C-alpha positions as MATLAB code, in Angstrom:
seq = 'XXXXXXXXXXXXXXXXXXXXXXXXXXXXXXXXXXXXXXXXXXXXXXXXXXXXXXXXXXXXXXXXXXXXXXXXXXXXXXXXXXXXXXX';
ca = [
      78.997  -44.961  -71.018;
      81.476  -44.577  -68.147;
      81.220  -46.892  -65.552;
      82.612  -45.831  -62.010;
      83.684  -49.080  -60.234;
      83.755  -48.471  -56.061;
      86.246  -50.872  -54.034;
      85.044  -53.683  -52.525;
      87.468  -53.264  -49.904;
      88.720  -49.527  -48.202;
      91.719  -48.134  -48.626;
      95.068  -49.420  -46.545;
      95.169  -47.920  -43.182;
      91.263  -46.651  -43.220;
      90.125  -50.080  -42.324;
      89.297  -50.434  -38.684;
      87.893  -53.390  -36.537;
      86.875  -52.934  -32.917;
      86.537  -49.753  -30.681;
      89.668  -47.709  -30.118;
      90.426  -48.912  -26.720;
      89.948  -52.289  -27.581;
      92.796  -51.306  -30.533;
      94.696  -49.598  -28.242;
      95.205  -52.511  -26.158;
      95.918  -54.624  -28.762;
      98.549  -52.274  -30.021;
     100.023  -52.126  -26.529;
      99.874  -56.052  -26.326;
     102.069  -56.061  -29.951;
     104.179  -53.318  -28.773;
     105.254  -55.427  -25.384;
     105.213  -59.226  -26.859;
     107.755  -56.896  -29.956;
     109.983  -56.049  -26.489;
     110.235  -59.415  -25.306;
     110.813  -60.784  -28.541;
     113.729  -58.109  -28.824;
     115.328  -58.635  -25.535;
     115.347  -62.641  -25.918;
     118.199  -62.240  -28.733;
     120.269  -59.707  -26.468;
     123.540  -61.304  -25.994;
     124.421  -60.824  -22.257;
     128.197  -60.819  -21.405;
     130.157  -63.486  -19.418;
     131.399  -62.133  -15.651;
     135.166  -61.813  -17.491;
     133.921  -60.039  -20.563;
     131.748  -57.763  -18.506;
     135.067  -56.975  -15.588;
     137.413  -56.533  -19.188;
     134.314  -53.943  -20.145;
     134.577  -52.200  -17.256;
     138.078  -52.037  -16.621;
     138.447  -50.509  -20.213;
     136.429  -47.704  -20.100;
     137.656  -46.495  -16.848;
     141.175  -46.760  -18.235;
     139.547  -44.593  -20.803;
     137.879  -42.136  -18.971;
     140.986  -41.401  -16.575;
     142.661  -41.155  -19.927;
     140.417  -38.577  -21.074;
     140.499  -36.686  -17.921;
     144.104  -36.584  -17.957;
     143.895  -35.288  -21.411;
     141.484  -32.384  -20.872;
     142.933  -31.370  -17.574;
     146.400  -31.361  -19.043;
     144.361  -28.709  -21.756;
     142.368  -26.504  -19.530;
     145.856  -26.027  -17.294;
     147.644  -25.305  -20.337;
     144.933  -23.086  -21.491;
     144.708  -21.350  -18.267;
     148.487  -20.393  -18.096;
     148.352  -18.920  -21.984;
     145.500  -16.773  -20.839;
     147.329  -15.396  -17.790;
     150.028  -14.933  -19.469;
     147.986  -13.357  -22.365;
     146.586  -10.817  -20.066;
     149.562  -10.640  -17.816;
     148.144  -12.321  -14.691;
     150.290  -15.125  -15.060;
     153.765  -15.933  -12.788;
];
């Protein structure tokens, strides 16, 4: 009456060829020819683009210095005057 049919094939993911070192290395192989394929589209910057970079973000971080500095000193003299320690 019922018929069970097994798969001729197993299940994705069960199927395994090879010891698990021999895998292993092969996954490490895919893994580092992935990283080489990766890094052969990175766009490297031209010598100006790369001294505009740079001059921008330390423009950017003495910016931001100024900025919190300015804060914390402001901050500072609220608090002392707050708590009367302040001149």
């Amino acid at each position: 009456m019922g018929q069970t049919r097994t798969p001729s094939r197993p299940a994705k993911g069960t199927e395994r060829s090879g010891n698990p070192i021999s895998r292993w290395f092969r996954a490490v192989g895919l893994f580092v020819s992935q990283i080489l394929d990766e890094l052969r589209k990175v766009v490297r910057p031209t010598r100006n683009e790369l001294w505009n970079y740079t001059i921008v973000v330390i423009v950017f971080v003495v910016v931001m210095m100024a900025i919190v500095s300015g804060l914390d000193f402001g901050f500072s003299k609220l608090i002392g005057l707050v708590l009367g320690n302040g001149s």
